[in-house]
CSV table of C-alpha atoms in Angstrom, one decimal:
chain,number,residue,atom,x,y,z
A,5,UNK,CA,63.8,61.7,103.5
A,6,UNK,CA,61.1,60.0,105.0
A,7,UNK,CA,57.2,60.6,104.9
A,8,UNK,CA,54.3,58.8,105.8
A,9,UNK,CA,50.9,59.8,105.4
A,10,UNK,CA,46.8,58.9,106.9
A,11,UNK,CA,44.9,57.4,105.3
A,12,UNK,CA,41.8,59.9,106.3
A,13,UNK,CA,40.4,62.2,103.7
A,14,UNK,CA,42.4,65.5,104.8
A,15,UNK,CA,46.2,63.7,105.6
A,16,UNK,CA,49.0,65.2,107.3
A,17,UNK,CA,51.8,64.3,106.0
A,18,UNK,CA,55.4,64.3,107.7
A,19,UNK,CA,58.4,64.8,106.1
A,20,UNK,CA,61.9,64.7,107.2
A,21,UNK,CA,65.1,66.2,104.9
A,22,UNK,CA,67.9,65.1,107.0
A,23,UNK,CA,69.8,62.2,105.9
A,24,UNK,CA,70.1,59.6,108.5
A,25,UNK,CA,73.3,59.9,110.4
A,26,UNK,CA,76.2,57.5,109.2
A,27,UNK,CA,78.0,55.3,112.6
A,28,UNK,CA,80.7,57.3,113.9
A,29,UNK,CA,83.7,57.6,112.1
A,30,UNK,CA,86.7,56.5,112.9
A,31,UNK,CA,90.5,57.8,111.5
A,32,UNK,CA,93.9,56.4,112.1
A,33,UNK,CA,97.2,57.2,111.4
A,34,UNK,CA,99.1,54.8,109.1
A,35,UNK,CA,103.0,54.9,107.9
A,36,UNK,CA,102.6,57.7,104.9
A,37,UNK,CA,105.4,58.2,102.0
A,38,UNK,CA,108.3,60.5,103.0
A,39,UNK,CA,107.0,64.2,102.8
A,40,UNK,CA,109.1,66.8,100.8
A,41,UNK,CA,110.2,69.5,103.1
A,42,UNK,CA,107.4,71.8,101.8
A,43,UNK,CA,104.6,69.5,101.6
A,44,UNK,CA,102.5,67.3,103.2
A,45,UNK,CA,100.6,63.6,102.2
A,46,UNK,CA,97.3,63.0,102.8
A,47,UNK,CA,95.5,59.9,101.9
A,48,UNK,CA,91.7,59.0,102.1
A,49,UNK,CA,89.8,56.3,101.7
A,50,UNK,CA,86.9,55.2,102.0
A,51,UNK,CA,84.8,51.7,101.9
A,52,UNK,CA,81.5,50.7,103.0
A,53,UNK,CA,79.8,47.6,104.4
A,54,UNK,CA,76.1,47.1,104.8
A,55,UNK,CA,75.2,50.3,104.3
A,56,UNK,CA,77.6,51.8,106.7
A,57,UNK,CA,81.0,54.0,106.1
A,58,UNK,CA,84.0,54.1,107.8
A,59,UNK,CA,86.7,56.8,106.9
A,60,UNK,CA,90.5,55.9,107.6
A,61,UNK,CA,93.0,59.4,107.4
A,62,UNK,CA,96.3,59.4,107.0
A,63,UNK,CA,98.8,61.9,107.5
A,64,UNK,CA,102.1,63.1,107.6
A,65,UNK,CA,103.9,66.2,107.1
A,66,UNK,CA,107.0,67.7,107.5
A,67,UNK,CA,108.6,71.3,107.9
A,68,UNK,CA,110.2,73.1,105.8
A,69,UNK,CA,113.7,74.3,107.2
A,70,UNK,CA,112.6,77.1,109.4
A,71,UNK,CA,113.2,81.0,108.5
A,72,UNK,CA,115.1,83.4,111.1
A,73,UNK,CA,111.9,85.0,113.3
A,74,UNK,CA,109.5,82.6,111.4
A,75,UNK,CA,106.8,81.3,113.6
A,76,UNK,CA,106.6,77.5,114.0
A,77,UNK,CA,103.9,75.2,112.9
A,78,UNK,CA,104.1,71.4,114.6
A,79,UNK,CA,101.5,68.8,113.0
A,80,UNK,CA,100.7,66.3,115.0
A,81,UNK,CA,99.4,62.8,114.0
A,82,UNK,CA,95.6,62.2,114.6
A,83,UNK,CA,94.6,59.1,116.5
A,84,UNK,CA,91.2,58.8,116.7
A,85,UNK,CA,88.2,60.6,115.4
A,86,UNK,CA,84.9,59.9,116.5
A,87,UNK,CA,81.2,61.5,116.6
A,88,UNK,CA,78.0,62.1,114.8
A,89,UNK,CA,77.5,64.9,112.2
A,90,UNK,CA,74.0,66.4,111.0
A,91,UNK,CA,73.5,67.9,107.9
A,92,UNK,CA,71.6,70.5,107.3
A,93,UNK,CA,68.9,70.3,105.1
A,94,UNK,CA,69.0,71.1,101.3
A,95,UNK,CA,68.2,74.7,99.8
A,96,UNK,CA,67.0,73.1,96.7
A,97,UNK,CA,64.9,70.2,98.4
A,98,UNK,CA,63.3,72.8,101.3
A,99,UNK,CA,61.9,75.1,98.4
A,100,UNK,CA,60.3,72.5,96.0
A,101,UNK,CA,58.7,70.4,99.2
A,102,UNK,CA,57.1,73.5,100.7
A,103,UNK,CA,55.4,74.8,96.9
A,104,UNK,CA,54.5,70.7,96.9
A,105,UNK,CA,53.0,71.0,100.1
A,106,UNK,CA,51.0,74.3,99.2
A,107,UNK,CA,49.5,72.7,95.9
A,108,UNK,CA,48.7,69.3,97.5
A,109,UNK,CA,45.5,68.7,99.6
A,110,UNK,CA,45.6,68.2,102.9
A,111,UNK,CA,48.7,69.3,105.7
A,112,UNK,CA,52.3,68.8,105.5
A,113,UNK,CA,54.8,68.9,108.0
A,114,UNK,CA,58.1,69.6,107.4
A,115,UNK,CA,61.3,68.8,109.2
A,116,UNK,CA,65.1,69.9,109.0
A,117,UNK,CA,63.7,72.5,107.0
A,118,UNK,CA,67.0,74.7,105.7
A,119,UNK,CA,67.3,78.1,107.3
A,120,UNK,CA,68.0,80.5,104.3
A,121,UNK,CA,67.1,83.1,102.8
A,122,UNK,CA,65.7,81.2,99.7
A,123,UNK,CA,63.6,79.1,102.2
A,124,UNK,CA,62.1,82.5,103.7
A,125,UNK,CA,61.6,84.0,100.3
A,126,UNK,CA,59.3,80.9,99.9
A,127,UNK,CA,57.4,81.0,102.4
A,128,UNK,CA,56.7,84.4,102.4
A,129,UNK,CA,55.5,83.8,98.9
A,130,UNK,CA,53.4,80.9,99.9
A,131,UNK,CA,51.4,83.5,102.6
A,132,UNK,CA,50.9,86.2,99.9
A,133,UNK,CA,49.0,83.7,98.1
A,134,UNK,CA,47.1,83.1,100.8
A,135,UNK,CA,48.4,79.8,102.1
A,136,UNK,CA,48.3,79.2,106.2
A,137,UNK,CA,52.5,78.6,107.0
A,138,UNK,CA,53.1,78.0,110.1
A,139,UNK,CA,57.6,78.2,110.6
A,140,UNK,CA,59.4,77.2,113.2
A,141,UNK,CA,63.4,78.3,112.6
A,142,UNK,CA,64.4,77.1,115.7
A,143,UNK,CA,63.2,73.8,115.3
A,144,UNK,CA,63.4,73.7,111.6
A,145,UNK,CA,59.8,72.9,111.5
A,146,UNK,CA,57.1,74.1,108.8
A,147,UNK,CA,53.6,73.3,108.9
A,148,UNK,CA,51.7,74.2,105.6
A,149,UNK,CA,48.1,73.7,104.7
A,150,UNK,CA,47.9,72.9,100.9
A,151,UNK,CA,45.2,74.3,98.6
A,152,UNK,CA,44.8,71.5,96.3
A,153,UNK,CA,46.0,73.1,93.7
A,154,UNK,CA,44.1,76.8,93.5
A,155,UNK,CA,46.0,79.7,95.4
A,156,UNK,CA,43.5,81.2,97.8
A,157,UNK,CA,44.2,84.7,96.9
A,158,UNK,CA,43.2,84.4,93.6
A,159,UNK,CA,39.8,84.4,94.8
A,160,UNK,CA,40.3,88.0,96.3
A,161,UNK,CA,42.8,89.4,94.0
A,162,UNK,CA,41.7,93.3,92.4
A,163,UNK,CA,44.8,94.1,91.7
A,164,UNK,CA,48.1,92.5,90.8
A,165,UNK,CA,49.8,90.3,93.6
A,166,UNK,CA,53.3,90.9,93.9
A,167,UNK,CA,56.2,87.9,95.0
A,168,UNK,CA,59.0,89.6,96.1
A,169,UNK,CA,61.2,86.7,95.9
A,170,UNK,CA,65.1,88.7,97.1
A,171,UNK,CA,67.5,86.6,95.1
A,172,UNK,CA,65.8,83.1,95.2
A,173,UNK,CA,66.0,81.3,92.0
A,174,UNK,CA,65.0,78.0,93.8
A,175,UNK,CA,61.8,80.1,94.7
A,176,UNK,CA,61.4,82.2,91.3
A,177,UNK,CA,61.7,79.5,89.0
A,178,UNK,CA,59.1,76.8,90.5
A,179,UNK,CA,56.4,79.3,91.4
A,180,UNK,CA,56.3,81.5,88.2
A,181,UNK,CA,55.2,77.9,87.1
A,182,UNK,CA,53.2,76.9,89.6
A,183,UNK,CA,51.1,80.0,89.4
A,184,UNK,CA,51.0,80.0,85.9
A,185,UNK,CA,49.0,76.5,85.6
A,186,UNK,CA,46.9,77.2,89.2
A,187,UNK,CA,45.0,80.0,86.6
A,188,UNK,CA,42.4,82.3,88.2
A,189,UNK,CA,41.5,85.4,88.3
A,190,UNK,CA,44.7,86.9,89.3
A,191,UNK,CA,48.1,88.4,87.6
A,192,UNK,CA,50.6,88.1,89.4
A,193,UNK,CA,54.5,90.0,89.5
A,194,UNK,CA,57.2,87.5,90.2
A,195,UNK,CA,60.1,89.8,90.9
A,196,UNK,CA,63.7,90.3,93.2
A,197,UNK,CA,66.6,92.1,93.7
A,198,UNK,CA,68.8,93.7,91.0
A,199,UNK,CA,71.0,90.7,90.6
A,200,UNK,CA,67.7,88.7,90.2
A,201,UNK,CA,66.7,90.9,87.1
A,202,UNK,CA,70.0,89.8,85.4
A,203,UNK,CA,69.2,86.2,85.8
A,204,UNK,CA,67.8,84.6,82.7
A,205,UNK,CA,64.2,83.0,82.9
A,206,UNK,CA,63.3,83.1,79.3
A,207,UNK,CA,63.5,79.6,78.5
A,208,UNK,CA,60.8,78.6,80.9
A,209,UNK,CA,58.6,81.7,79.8
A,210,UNK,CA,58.9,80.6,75.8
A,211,UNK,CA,58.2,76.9,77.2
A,212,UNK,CA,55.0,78.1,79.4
A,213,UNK,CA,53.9,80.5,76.3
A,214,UNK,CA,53.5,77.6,73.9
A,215,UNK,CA,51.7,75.6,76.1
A,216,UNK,CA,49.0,78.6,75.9
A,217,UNK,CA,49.8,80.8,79.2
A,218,UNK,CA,49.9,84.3,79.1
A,219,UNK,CA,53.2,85.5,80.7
A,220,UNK,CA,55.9,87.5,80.1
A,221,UNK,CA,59.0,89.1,80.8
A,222,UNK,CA,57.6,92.5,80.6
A,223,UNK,CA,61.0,94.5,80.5
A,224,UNK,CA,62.1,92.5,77.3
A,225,UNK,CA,65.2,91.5,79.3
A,226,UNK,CA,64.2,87.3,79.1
A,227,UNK,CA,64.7,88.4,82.8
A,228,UNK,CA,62.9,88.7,85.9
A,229,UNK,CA,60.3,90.6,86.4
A,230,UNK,CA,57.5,88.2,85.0
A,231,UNK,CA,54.1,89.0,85.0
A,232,UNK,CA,51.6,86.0,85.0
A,233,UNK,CA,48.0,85.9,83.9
A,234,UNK,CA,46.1,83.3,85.8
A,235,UNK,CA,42.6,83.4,83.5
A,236,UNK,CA,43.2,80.6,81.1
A,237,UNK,CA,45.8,78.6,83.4
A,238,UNK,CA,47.6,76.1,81.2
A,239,UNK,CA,45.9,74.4,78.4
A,240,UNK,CA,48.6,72.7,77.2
A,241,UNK,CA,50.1,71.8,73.7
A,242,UNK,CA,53.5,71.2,72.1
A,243,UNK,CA,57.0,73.1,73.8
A,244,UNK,CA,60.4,73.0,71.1
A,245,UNK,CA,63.0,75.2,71.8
């Protein structure tokens, strides 16, 4: 992951979640053990030179003495093996870099951003609380304008705001704390599907209550739902569990 920032006052930052593409790799075949009739031998190994990996494969196999009317499965050694292979960007890394990006000041841009349901989860939750996201799934793009730390809708908030979040723990987790220490006026209702509400949260809600906020998994389950109580924020103090 790469970023680099301005140095003006309102920066843009870019960030890229794809790791960088390893050489191609290359497999040969090389003389294996004898194969039992029913199995095959696969070695792989692996070594690495200035940063750089290389992959040799190799194989063998033999078949197992063919049944009357069985169909017949031939194996054939592999000689070369070549190309480049993206990854896809993590579920885990895409969530916690966009709720970064909303708190921080300035704009963020996001690349190989992963296309889940998790991720959309997020940022949906990032536009209820009145964040400007701009996504892009096709080019696995987000743009997001940060808040510096105090969710807009907070401002405007008369009655509870509600963060449907599906079943996104990656999503659930961070932001019940992340709204919990941005305070404000506003309570908001984290909340999800029915296997969400059998997920356990309580930990982080005993943590966040000793350190003074006022949340609470209101359907005594130490589950989701969990209402949050912005006024007060987070002042702080000593968590033991």
């Amino acid at each position: 992951m790469a970023a680099m920032a301005s140095k003006a006052a309102a920066a843009t930052v870019s960030l890229d979640l794809a790791p960088r593409p390893y050489p191609a790799a290359t497999a040969s075949t090389r003389r294996a053990r004898p194969a039992t009739p029913a199995a095959a031998s696969c070695s792989l190994r692996a070594r690495g030179r200035d940063r750089r990996s290389a992959v040799v494969v190799a194989a063998a196999a033999a078949a197992a003495p063919a049944k009357a009317g069985a169909e017949e499965v031939v194996l054939q050694p592999i000689k070369e093996i070549s190309g480049v292979v993206k990854l896809p960007g993590s579920k885990s890394l895409s969530n916690r870099i966009l709720l970064l990006s909303a708190l921080a000041e300035g704009t963020t841009v996001v690349d190989n951003l992963l296309n889940s349901e998790d991720v959309h989860y997020m940022l949906g939750a990032l536009k209820t609380l009145g964040l400007s996201v701009e996504a892009d799934k096709a080019a696995k793009r987000a743009v997001v304008v940060g808040c510096g730390g105090k969710f807009p809708v907070e401002k405007d908030a008369k009655e509870e705001v509600q963060l449907f979040l599906g079943n996104a723990g990656t999503a659930m987790r961070p932001l019940t704390a992340a709204v919990t220490a941005a305070g404000g006026n506003a309570t908001y209702v984290l909340d999800g599907v029915p296997r969400m509400r059998e997920r356990p949260i309580g930990d982080l809600v005993v943590g966040l209550k000793q350190l003074g906020a006022d949340v609470d998994c209101f359907l005594g389950t130490d589950c989701p739902p969990v209402r949050v109580k912005g006024i007060g924020g987070l002042p702080g103090g000593k968590v033991s569990y």
